Amino acid sequence: MGHAAQKLLIFGMFTLVTTIYHPVSAADCSQLYAKPCLAKLPYPTQVPVVSYDGDDSIYIFGGARWYLTGPAVYSNEILKYTISTDAIQLVALLPIGLYLGTVTADGLGNYFYFGGAYPGGNSHYVFKFNSYTNQVTQVTRIPFYFHYSASFAYDQSTAFIMSGNLFQNGVVKFSMDNYGWSQMADLPTQFSQAVTFWDKKTERAYLFGKGNALVNPPYDHVVYQPGPDYSQIHPLDLPDNYLDVAAVSNDEYNGYIVGGFKETGSLFWYRLDTGDGQYCPVWGLPGGGDILFSRTGIALVPNLKRIYVFGGATQSLTSPWLQTTYDDIWFIEV
């Protein structure tokens, strides 16, 4: 083989490897657009909890509908958004309307909703939703309150729930097989609102968000290793100017944050393989300037190189009152 042919082969192999190992790439971070879907949520909704099934469906759990009264203010609906048909349908009901909880999926069609609030109280319950049968069952109670908490599935059997408004430096390990749980070592700092990227290649969770009332920004970042149950404060290339209720989603290579941070007109793109992050301006979403868009739910769909955004709310940074709640669904090609 000639020298030129060898170089061409090497270049081709490099290109192939790059394509395989970087399935999502915000190559032109300066030109991202949120395009509206035809489907909409049944009602304008804040803080829906969203989970992608790895195929053609995104599930949306609960959320708040402040303009309604009584128990209806917190949704008990589980909705299924079908990507290929741009259609949404009601598939199941939670026993109670819930808001502010967190969801993990076992990759086998089961989803676990932890904690949250319901009208007049806080939930200790763990509800299991089977997406094949559309059945919902209460599987256990955990005596902690998970509000604005972060969670991730370590594997198909084990989930972790961390931090949040009423569990600020706590960590719980939960079995998605037998529904047992155990409390792990405390985190080295406290969060009143927490989100996380789970890096399954390195088996590390990157935890960030809003510190508690005694902590001023910039807020700390925490790296948690579930294997040795070890966590430490570590400066990550992630935002530390948290404002209110961000939404996150990631795969093995890229993580995205939508809403809740400055810059208000951008999403944040974090590369798990390099540890680099940057803001990417987005046109087409609510917010920008002095208007914060937050309280949304998002799902990264790697094979389509899209982020789907569900509902959310805007508010003025000069006013504590929420201005508008949305029933829209958007997608952003990244």
mmCIF file of C-alpha atoms in Angstrom:
data_model
loop_
_atom_site.group_PDB
_atom_site.id
_atom_site.type_symbol
_atom_site.label_atom_id
_atom_site.label_comp_id
_atom_site.label_asym_id
_atom_site.label_seq_id
_atom_site.Cartn_x
_atom_site.Cartn_y
_atom_site.Cartn_z
ATOM 1 C CA MET A 1 0.000 0.000 0.000
ATOM 2 C CA GLY A 2 1.385 3.397 -0.926
ATOM 3 C CA HIS A 3 2.150 6.107 1.613
ATOM 4 C CA ALA A 4 -0.730 8.291 0.410
ATOM 5 C CA ALA A 5 -3.142 5.374 0.594
ATOM 6 C CA GLN A 6 -1.960 4.587 4.137
ATOM 7 C CA LYS A 7 -2.618 8.163 5.199
ATOM 8 C CA LEU A 8 -6.042 8.055 3.575
ATOM 9 C CA LEU A 9 -6.869 4.798 5.396
ATOM 10 C CA ILE A 10 -5.709 6.208 8.735
ATOM 11 C CA PHE A 11 -7.735 9.376 8.177
ATOM 12 C CA GLY A 12 -10.782 7.306 7.259
ATOM 13 C CA MET A 13 -10.411 5.151 10.382
ATOM 14 C CA PHE A 14 -10.037 8.272 12.531
ATOM 15 C CA THR A 15 -13.156 9.765 10.977
ATOM 16 C CA LEU A 16 -15.078 6.530 11.626
ATOM 17 C CA VAL A 17 -13.962 6.366 15.254
ATOM 18 C CA THR A 18 -14.860 10.020 15.777
ATOM 19 C CA THR A 19 -18.301 9.413 14.293
ATOM 20 C CA ILE A 20 -18.881 6.362 16.481
ATOM 21 C CA TYR A 21 -17.776 7.891 19.734
ATOM 22 C CA HIS A 22 -19.371 11.312 19.313
ATOM 23 C CA PRO A 23 -22.957 10.670 18.246
ATOM 24 C CA VAL A 24 -24.111 14.113 19.404
ATOM 25 C CA SER A 25 -22.156 17.215 18.489
ATOM 26 C CA ALA A 26 -23.203 20.848 18.804
ATOM 27 C CA ALA A 27 -20.758 21.695 16.037
ATOM 28 C CA ASP A 28 -22.156 25.182 15.474
ATOM 29 C CA CYS A 29 -23.078 26.266 18.967
ATOM 30 C CA SER A 30 -23.921 29.767 17.732
ATOM 31 C CA GLN A 31 -26.944 28.700 15.652
ATOM 32 C CA LEU A 32 -29.389 26.589 17.643
ATOM 33 C CA TYR A 33 -33.123 26.863 17.064
ATOM 34 C CA ALA A 34 -36.053 25.565 19.098
ATOM 35 C CA LYS A 35 -38.736 24.433 16.674
ATOM 36 C CA PRO A 36 -42.307 23.981 17.916
ATOM 37 C CA CYS A 37 -43.893 20.558 17.624
ATOM 38 C CA LEU A 38 -47.486 20.159 16.503
ATOM 39 C CA ALA A 39 -48.328 18.244 19.677
ATOM 40 C CA LYS A 40 -48.867 20.126 22.918
ATOM 41 C CA LEU A 41 -49.237 19.167 26.547
ATOM 42 C CA PRO A 42 -52.895 18.861 27.631
ATOM 43 C CA TYR A 43 -52.433 21.897 29.893
ATOM 44 C CA PRO A 44 -49.711 24.489 30.509
ATOM 45 C CA THR A 45 -47.405 22.702 32.960
ATOM 46 C CA GLN A 46 -44.445 23.555 35.173
ATOM 47 C CA VAL A 47 -41.728 21.086 36.171
ATOM 48 C CA PRO A 48 -42.944 17.994 34.359
ATOM 49 C CA VAL A 49 -40.539 15.112 34.959
ATOM 50 C CA VAL A 50 -39.404 13.711 31.615
ATOM 51 C CA SER A 51 -37.718 10.419 30.659
ATOM 52 C CA TYR A 52 -36.719 9.076 27.208
ATOM 53 C CA ASP A 53 -37.195 5.341 26.633
ATOM 54 C CA GLY A 54 -34.216 4.966 24.269
ATOM 55 C CA ASP A 55 -36.453 4.271 21.277
ATOM 56 C CA ASP A 56 -39.407 6.344 20.027
ATOM 57 C CA SER A 57 -41.158 7.496 23.200
ATOM 58 C CA ILE A 58 -40.718 10.143 25.875
ATOM 59 C CA TYR A 59 -42.730 9.860 29.095
ATOM 60 C CA ILE A 60 -43.913 12.921 31.015
ATOM 61 C CA PHE A 61 -44.855 12.592 34.691
ATOM 62 C CA GLY A 62 -46.980 14.997 36.719
ATOM 63 C CA GLY A 63 -46.170 18.685 37.100
ATOM 64 C CA ALA A 64 -47.946 21.825 38.318
ATOM 65 C CA ARG A 65 -50.881 23.644 36.706
ATOM 66 C CA TRP A 66 -51.188 26.686 38.925
ATOM 67 C CA TYR A 67 -54.247 28.170 37.217
ATOM 68 C CA LEU A 68 -56.361 25.149 38.274
ATOM 69 C CA THR A 69 -57.824 24.749 41.755
ATOM 70 C CA GLY A 70 -57.971 22.008 44.350
ATOM 71 C CA PRO A 71 -56.215 18.669 43.786
ATOM 72 C CA ALA A 72 -56.049 19.293 40.018
ATOM 73 C CA VAL A 73 -53.306 21.868 40.553
ATOM 74 C CA TYR A 74 -50.776 18.997 40.610
ATOM 75 C CA SER A 75 -51.092 16.613 37.688
ATOM 76 C CA ASN A 76 -51.419 12.869 38.244
ATOM 77 C CA GLU A 77 -51.057 12.154 34.523
ATOM 78 C CA ILE A 78 -48.405 10.051 32.834
ATOM 79 C CA LEU A 79 -48.203 11.120 29.202
ATOM 80 C CA LYS A 80 -46.477 9.413 26.296
ATOM 81 C CA TYR A 81 -45.019 11.538 23.510
ATOM 82 C CA THR A 82 -44.281 9.542 20.348
ATOM 83 C CA ILE A 83 -41.399 11.099 18.453
ATOM 84 C CA SER A 84 -42.038 9.614 15.011
ATOM 85 C CA THR A 85 -45.660 10.764 14.860
ATOM 86 C CA ASP A 86 -45.358 13.970 16.929
ATOM 87 C CA ALA A 87 -48.332 12.843 19.022
ATOM 88 C CA ILE A 88 -49.053 12.819 22.742
ATOM 89 C CA GLN A 89 -51.460 10.641 24.704
ATOM 90 C CA LEU A 90 -52.479 9.875 28.263
ATOM 91 C CA VAL A 91 -51.341 6.355 29.178
ATOM 92 C CA ALA A 92 -51.673 6.103 32.974
ATOM 93 C CA LEU A 93 -52.547 7.938 36.167
ATOM 94 C CA LEU A 94 -50.519 8.255 39.340
ATOM 95 C CA PRO A 95 -52.579 7.638 42.508
ATOM 96 C CA ILE A 96 -52.100 11.303 43.462
ATOM 97 C CA GLY A 97 -51.118 14.476 41.663
ATOM 98 C CA LEU A 98 -47.376 15.067 42.095
ATOM 99 C CA TYR A 99 -44.923 17.893 41.558
ATOM 100 C CA LEU A 100 -41.181 18.312 42.226
ATOM 101 C CA GLY A 101 -40.359 14.583 42.345
ATOM 102 C CA THR A 102 -37.713 12.768 40.315
ATOM 103 C CA VAL A 103 -37.769 9.711 38.010
ATOM 104 C CA THR A 104 -35.309 6.968 37.093
ATOM 105 C CA ALA A 105 -35.738 4.234 34.482
ATOM 106 C CA ASP A 106 -34.311 0.719 34.619
ATOM 107 C CA GLY A 107 -33.999 0.379 30.837
ATOM 108 C CA LEU A 108 -36.435 -2.560 30.907
ATOM 109 C CA GLY A 109 -39.608 -0.522 30.544
ATOM 110 C CA ASN A 110 -40.039 0.427 34.218
ATOM 111 C CA TYR A 111 -39.966 3.964 35.606
ATOM 112 C CA PHE A 112 -39.761 4.894 39.290
ATOM 113 C CA TYR A 113 -41.157 8.187 40.580
ATOM 114 C CA PHE A 114 -39.619 9.265 43.898
ATOM 115 C CA GLY A 115 -41.134 11.712 46.349
ATOM 116 C CA GLY A 116 -42.500 15.069 45.279
ATOM 117 C CA ALA A 117 -45.306 17.160 46.710
ATOM 118 C CA TYR A 118 -49.064 16.749 46.442
ATOM 119 C CA PRO A 119 -51.769 19.277 47.378
ATOM 120 C CA GLY A 120 -51.514 19.710 51.119
ATOM 121 C CA GLY A 121 -48.544 17.454 51.763
ATOM 122 C CA ASN A 122 -45.287 15.803 50.791
ATOM 123 C CA SER A 123 -44.906 12.310 49.399
ATOM 124 C CA HIS A 124 -42.720 9.545 50.826
ATOM 125 C CA TYR A 125 -43.946 7.133 48.157
ATOM 126 C CA VAL A 126 -42.112 5.410 45.337
ATOM 127 C CA PHE A 127 -44.391 4.635 42.402
ATOM 128 C CA LYS A 128 -43.467 2.182 39.653
ATOM 129 C CA PHE A 129 -44.831 2.653 36.134
ATOM 130 C CA ASN A 130 -44.602 -0.264 33.693
ATOM 131 C CA SER A 131 -44.648 1.142 30.158
ATOM 132 C CA TYR A 132 -45.640 -2.217 28.632
ATOM 133 C CA THR A 133 -48.768 -2.691 30.732
ATOM 134 C CA ASN A 134 -49.324 1.000 31.649
ATOM 135 C CA GLN A 135 -49.818 -0.119 35.259
ATOM 136 C CA VAL A 136 -48.805 2.045 38.224
ATOM 137 C CA THR A 137 -48.064 0.510 41.623
ATOM 138 C CA GLN A 138 -46.822 1.878 44.920
ATOM 139 C CA VAL A 139 -43.756 -0.219 45.728
ATOM 140 C CA THR A 140 -42.424 1.312 48.958
ATOM 141 C CA ARG A 141 -42.096 4.371 51.167
ATOM 142 C CA ILE A 142 -38.819 6.124 51.910
ATOM 143 C CA PRO A 143 -38.886 8.407 54.996
ATOM 144 C CA PHE A 144 -37.222 11.354 53.275
ATOM 145 C CA TYR A 145 -38.719 14.128 51.205
ATOM 146 C CA PHE A 146 -37.381 14.355 47.665
ATOM 147 C CA HIS A 147 -38.129 17.845 46.324
ATOM 148 C CA TYR A 148 -35.965 19.291 43.550
ATOM 149 C CA SER A 149 -33.782 16.211 43.997
ATOM 150 C CA ALA A 150 -31.408 14.672 41.457
ATOM 151 C CA SER A 151 -31.432 10.992 40.518
ATOM 152 C CA PHE A 152 -29.787 8.563 38.137
ATOM 153 C CA ALA A 153 -29.827 4.855 37.298
ATOM 154 C CA TYR A 154 -26.461 3.283 38.093
ATOM 155 C CA ASP A 155 -27.459 0.162 36.146
ATOM 156 C CA GLN A 156 -30.669 -1.764 35.442
ATOM 157 C CA SER A 157 -30.996 -2.697 39.108
ATOM 158 C CA THR A 158 -29.848 0.301 41.139
ATOM 159 C CA ALA A 159 -30.819 3.965 41.326
ATOM 160 C CA PHE A 160 -29.514 6.832 43.437
ATOM 161 C CA ILE A 161 -31.474 9.853 44.681
ATOM 162 C CA MET A 162 -29.515 12.832 45.942
ATOM 163 C CA SER A 163 -30.010 16.137 47.691
ATOM 164 C CA GLY A 164 -32.879 18.593 47.162
ATOM 165 C CA ASN A 165 -34.835 21.085 49.234
ATOM 166 C CA LEU A 166 -35.683 18.779 52.168
ATOM 167 C CA PHE A 167 -32.802 16.296 51.763
ATOM 168 C CA GLN A 168 -30.016 18.759 51.172
ATOM 169 C CA ASN A 169 -26.864 16.684 51.514
ATOM 170 C CA GLY A 170 -28.432 13.224 51.585
ATOM 171 C CA VAL A 171 -27.979 10.244 49.257
ATOM 172 C CA VAL A 172 -30.227 7.168 49.004
ATOM 173 C CA LYS A 173 -29.448 3.961 47.118
ATOM 174 C CA PHE A 174 -32.553 2.190 45.800
ATOM 175 C CA SER A 175 -32.995 -1.298 44.359
ATOM 176 C CA MET A 176 -35.233 -1.306 41.282
ATOM 177 C CA ASP A 177 -35.451 -5.110 41.646
ATOM 178 C CA ASN A 178 -36.640 -5.666 45.212
ATOM 179 C CA TYR A 179 -37.435 -2.032 46.197
ATOM 180 C CA GLY A 180 -35.084 -1.999 49.173
ATOM 181 C CA TRP A 181 -33.152 1.146 49.988
ATOM 182 C CA SER A 182 -30.264 2.352 52.132
ATOM 183 C CA GLN A 183 -28.934 5.739 53.141
ATOM 184 C CA MET A 184 -25.414 6.481 51.957
ATOM 185 C CA ALA A 185 -22.744 8.899 53.197
ATOM 186 C CA ASP A 186 -23.679 12.577 53.201
ATOM 187 C CA LEU A 187 -22.499 14.907 50.465
ATOM 188 C CA PRO A 188 -19.874 17.530 51.372
ATOM 189 C CA THR A 189 -22.234 20.443 50.627
ATOM 190 C CA GLN A 190 -25.953 21.143 50.640
ATOM 191 C CA PHE A 191 -28.280 21.857 47.721
ATOM 192 C CA SER A 192 -31.840 23.133 47.884
ATOM 193 C CA GLN A 193 -32.250 22.352 44.178
ATOM 194 C CA ALA A 194 -30.075 19.724 42.517
ATOM 195 C CA VAL A 195 -29.522 18.281 39.051
ATOM 196 C CA THR A 196 -26.941 15.798 37.839
ATOM 197 C CA PHE A 197 -25.216 14.307 34.825
ATOM 198 C CA TRP A 198 -24.486 10.590 35.209
ATOM 199 C CA ASP A 199 -21.279 9.544 33.428
ATOM 200 C CA LYS A 200 -21.603 5.773 33.199
ATOM 201 C CA LYS A 201 -18.206 5.355 31.515
ATOM 202 C CA THR A 202 -16.342 6.718 34.530
ATOM 203 C CA GLU A 203 -19.132 5.834 37.013
ATOM 204 C CA ARG A 204 -19.323 9.369 38.337
ATOM 205 C CA ALA A 205 -22.251 11.698 38.921
ATOM 206 C CA TYR A 206 -21.668 15.418 38.431
ATOM 207 C CA LEU A 207 -24.011 17.167 40.856
ATOM 208 C CA PHE A 208 -24.744 20.886 40.734
ATOM 209 C CA GLY A 209 -27.556 23.355 41.333
ATOM 210 C CA LYS A 210 -28.612 25.852 43.977
ATOM 211 C CA GLY A 211 -27.098 25.865 47.442
ATOM 212 C CA ASN A 212 -29.244 26.140 50.537
ATOM 213 C CA ALA A 213 -30.329 29.418 52.132
ATOM 214 C CA LEU A 214 -27.025 29.753 54.012
ATOM 215 C CA VAL A 215 -24.918 29.560 50.847
ATOM 216 C CA ASN A 216 -24.353 32.371 48.365
ATOM 217 C CA PRO A 217 -23.370 31.898 44.721
ATOM 218 C CA PRO A 218 -21.150 30.786 43.139
ATOM 219 C CA TYR A 219 -22.436 27.383 44.228
ATOM 220 C CA ASP A 220 -20.219 24.327 44.599
ATOM 221 C CA HIS A 221 -20.126 21.348 42.263
ATOM 222 C CA VAL A 222 -19.847 17.806 43.618
ATOM 223 C CA VAL A 223 -18.463 14.656 42.000
ATOM 224 C CA TYR A 224 -20.068 11.527 43.471
ATOM 225 C CA GLN A 225 -18.734 7.986 42.920
ATOM 226 C CA PRO A 226 -21.394 5.428 43.884
ATOM 227 C CA GLY A 227 -18.999 2.446 43.887
ATOM 228 C CA PRO A 228 -16.925 3.592 46.866
ATOM 229 C CA ASP A 229 -19.759 5.893 48.069
ATOM 230 C CA TYR A 230 -17.386 8.839 47.928
ATOM 231 C CA SER A 231 -18.051 12.472 47.048
ATOM 232 C CA GLN A 232 -15.974 15.616 46.947
ATOM 233 C CA ILE A 233 -16.355 19.243 45.962
ATOM 234 C CA HIS A 234 -14.711 19.696 42.603
ATOM 235 C CA PRO A 235 -14.660 22.701 40.242
ATOM 236 C CA LEU A 236 -16.349 21.547 37.039
ATOM 237 C CA ASP A 237 -16.810 23.536 33.844
ATOM 238 C CA LEU A 238 -20.509 23.894 34.650
ATOM 239 C CA PRO A 239 -22.582 26.959 35.539
ATOM 240 C CA ASP A 240 -22.529 28.177 39.119
ATOM 241 C CA ASN A 241 -24.985 31.080 38.660
ATOM 242 C CA TYR A 242 -28.090 28.985 39.247
ATOM 243 C CA LEU A 243 -31.314 30.958 39.350
ATOM 244 C CA ASP A 244 -34.287 28.585 39.397
ATOM 245 C CA VAL A 245 -35.210 24.997 38.402
ATOM 246 C CA ALA A 246 -33.035 23.897 35.498
ATOM 247 C CA ALA A 247 -33.685 20.785 33.389
ATOM 248 C CA VAL A 248 -30.877 18.420 32.359
ATOM 249 C CA SER A 249 -30.371 15.395 30.125
ATOM 250 C CA ASN A 250 -27.282 13.544 28.929
ATOM 251 C CA ASP A 251 -25.933 10.495 27.138
ATOM 252 C CA GLU A 252 -22.441 9.007 27.418
ATOM 253 C CA TYR A 253 -20.786 11.961 25.720
ATOM 254 C CA ASN A 254 -22.840 15.156 26.007
ATOM 255 C CA GLY A 255 -24.997 16.783 28.644
ATOM 256 C CA TYR A 256 -27.394 19.677 28.206
ATOM 257 C CA ILE A 257 -28.994 22.172 30.590
ATOM 258 C CA VAL A 258 -32.089 24.104 29.527
ATOM 259 C CA GLY A 259 -33.448 26.954 31.615
ATOM 260 C CA GLY A 260 -32.708 28.105 35.120
ATOM 261 C CA PHE A 261 -29.331 29.769 34.511
ATOM 262 C CA LYS A 262 -27.835 32.879 33.021
ATOM 263 C CA GLU A 263 -27.412 33.316 30.105
ATOM 264 C CA THR A 264 -31.202 33.364 29.917
ATOM 265 C CA GLY A 265 -31.339 32.985 26.127
ATOM 266 C CA SER A 266 -29.002 29.994 25.935
ATOM 267 C CA LEU A 267 -28.684 26.337 26.776
ATOM 268 C CA PHE A 268 -25.506 24.932 28.293
ATOM 269 C CA TRP A 269 -23.592 22.151 26.551
ATOM 270 C CA TYR A 270 -21.214 19.971 28.611
ATOM 271 C CA ARG A 271 -18.899 17.371 27.081
ATOM 272 C CA LEU A 272 -18.484 14.496 29.496
ATOM 273 C CA ASP A 273 -15.471 13.067 27.685
ATOM 274 C CA THR A 274 -13.404 16.277 27.900
ATOM 275 C CA GLY A 275 -14.998 18.095 30.838
ATOM 276 C CA ASP A 276 -15.511 21.239 28.733
ATOM 277 C CA GLY A 277 -18.691 23.292 28.763
ATOM 278 C CA GLN A 278 -20.127 26.341 27.031
ATOM 279 C CA TYR A 279 -23.306 28.353 26.609
ATOM 280 C CA CYS A 280 -25.064 28.039 23.242
ATOM 281 C CA PRO A 281 -27.602 30.731 22.262
ATOM 282 C CA VAL A 282 -31.012 29.307 21.351
ATOM 283 C CA TRP A 283 -33.612 31.059 19.257
ATOM 284 C CA GLY A 284 -37.264 30.091 19.592
ATOM 285 C CA LEU A 285 -37.591 29.309 23.298
ATOM 286 C CA PRO A 286 -39.263 31.720 25.721
ATOM 287 C CA GLY A 287 -36.913 33.840 27.778
ATOM 288 C CA GLY A 288 -33.856 35.975 27.157
ATOM 289 C CA GLY A 289 -32.547 39.215 28.605
ATOM 290 C CA ASP A 290 -34.341 39.914 31.885
ATOM 291 C CA ILE A 291 -36.838 37.091 31.287
ATOM 292 C CA LEU A 292 -35.861 33.717 32.730
ATOM 293 C CA PHE A 293 -37.192 30.500 31.204
ATOM 294 C CA SER A 294 -37.154 27.635 33.716
ATOM 295 C CA ARG A 295 -39.277 24.847 35.246
ATOM 296 C CA THR A 296 -39.263 22.819 32.059
ATOM 297 C CA GLY A 297 -38.554 19.147 31.369
ATOM 298 C CA ILE A 298 -36.143 17.934 28.682
ATOM 299 C CA ALA A 299 -35.035 14.712 27.014
ATOM 300 C CA LEU A 300 -31.960 14.197 24.846
ATOM 301 C CA VAL A 301 -32.600 11.841 21.904
ATOM 302 C CA PRO A 302 -29.065 10.977 20.756
ATOM 303 C CA ASN A 303 -29.831 9.135 17.527
ATOM 304 C CA LEU A 304 -31.792 12.143 16.218
ATOM 305 C CA LYS A 305 -29.363 14.668 17.727
ATOM 306 C CA ARG A 306 -32.294 16.463 19.305
ATOM 307 C CA ILE A 307 -33.322 17.839 22.675
ATOM 308 C CA TYR A 308 -37.067 17.804 23.318
ATOM 309 C CA VAL A 309 -38.397 20.494 25.680
ATOM 310 C CA PHE A 310 -41.747 20.152 27.461
ATOM 311 C CA GLY A 311 -43.669 23.011 29.060
ATOM 312 C CA GLY A 312 -42.029 25.351 31.554
ATOM 313 C CA ALA A 313 -42.531 28.918 32.704
ATOM 314 C CA THR A 314 -41.078 32.390 32.301
ATOM 315 C CA GLN A 315 -40.587 35.056 34.909
ATOM 316 C CA SER A 316 -39.042 38.485 35.084
ATOM 317 C CA LEU A 317 -35.726 38.649 36.918
ATOM 318 C CA THR A 318 -36.963 41.900 38.446
ATOM 319 C CA SER A 319 -40.172 40.311 39.773
ATOM 320 C CA PRO A 320 -40.716 37.188 41.883
ATOM 321 C CA TRP A 321 -43.929 36.290 40.083
ATOM 322 C CA LEU A 322 -44.145 33.761 37.298
ATOM 323 C CA GLN A 323 -45.440 35.383 34.147
ATOM 324 C CA THR A 324 -46.458 32.597 31.779
ATOM 325 C CA THR A 325 -46.735 28.808 31.917
ATOM 326 C CA TYR A 326 -46.458 26.864 28.646
ATOM 327 C CA ASP A 327 -48.109 23.837 27.093
ATOM 328 C CA ASP A 328 -45.681 23.849 24.162
ATOM 329 C CA ILE A 329 -43.285 21.113 23.085
ATOM 330 C CA TRP A 330 -40.151 22.113 21.164
ATOM 331 C CA PHE A 331 -37.169 20.295 19.733
ATOM 332 C CA ILE A 332 -33.642 21.642 19.317
ATOM 333 C CA GLU A 333 -31.299 20.043 16.813
ATOM 334 C CA VAL A 334 -27.844 19.845 18.342
#
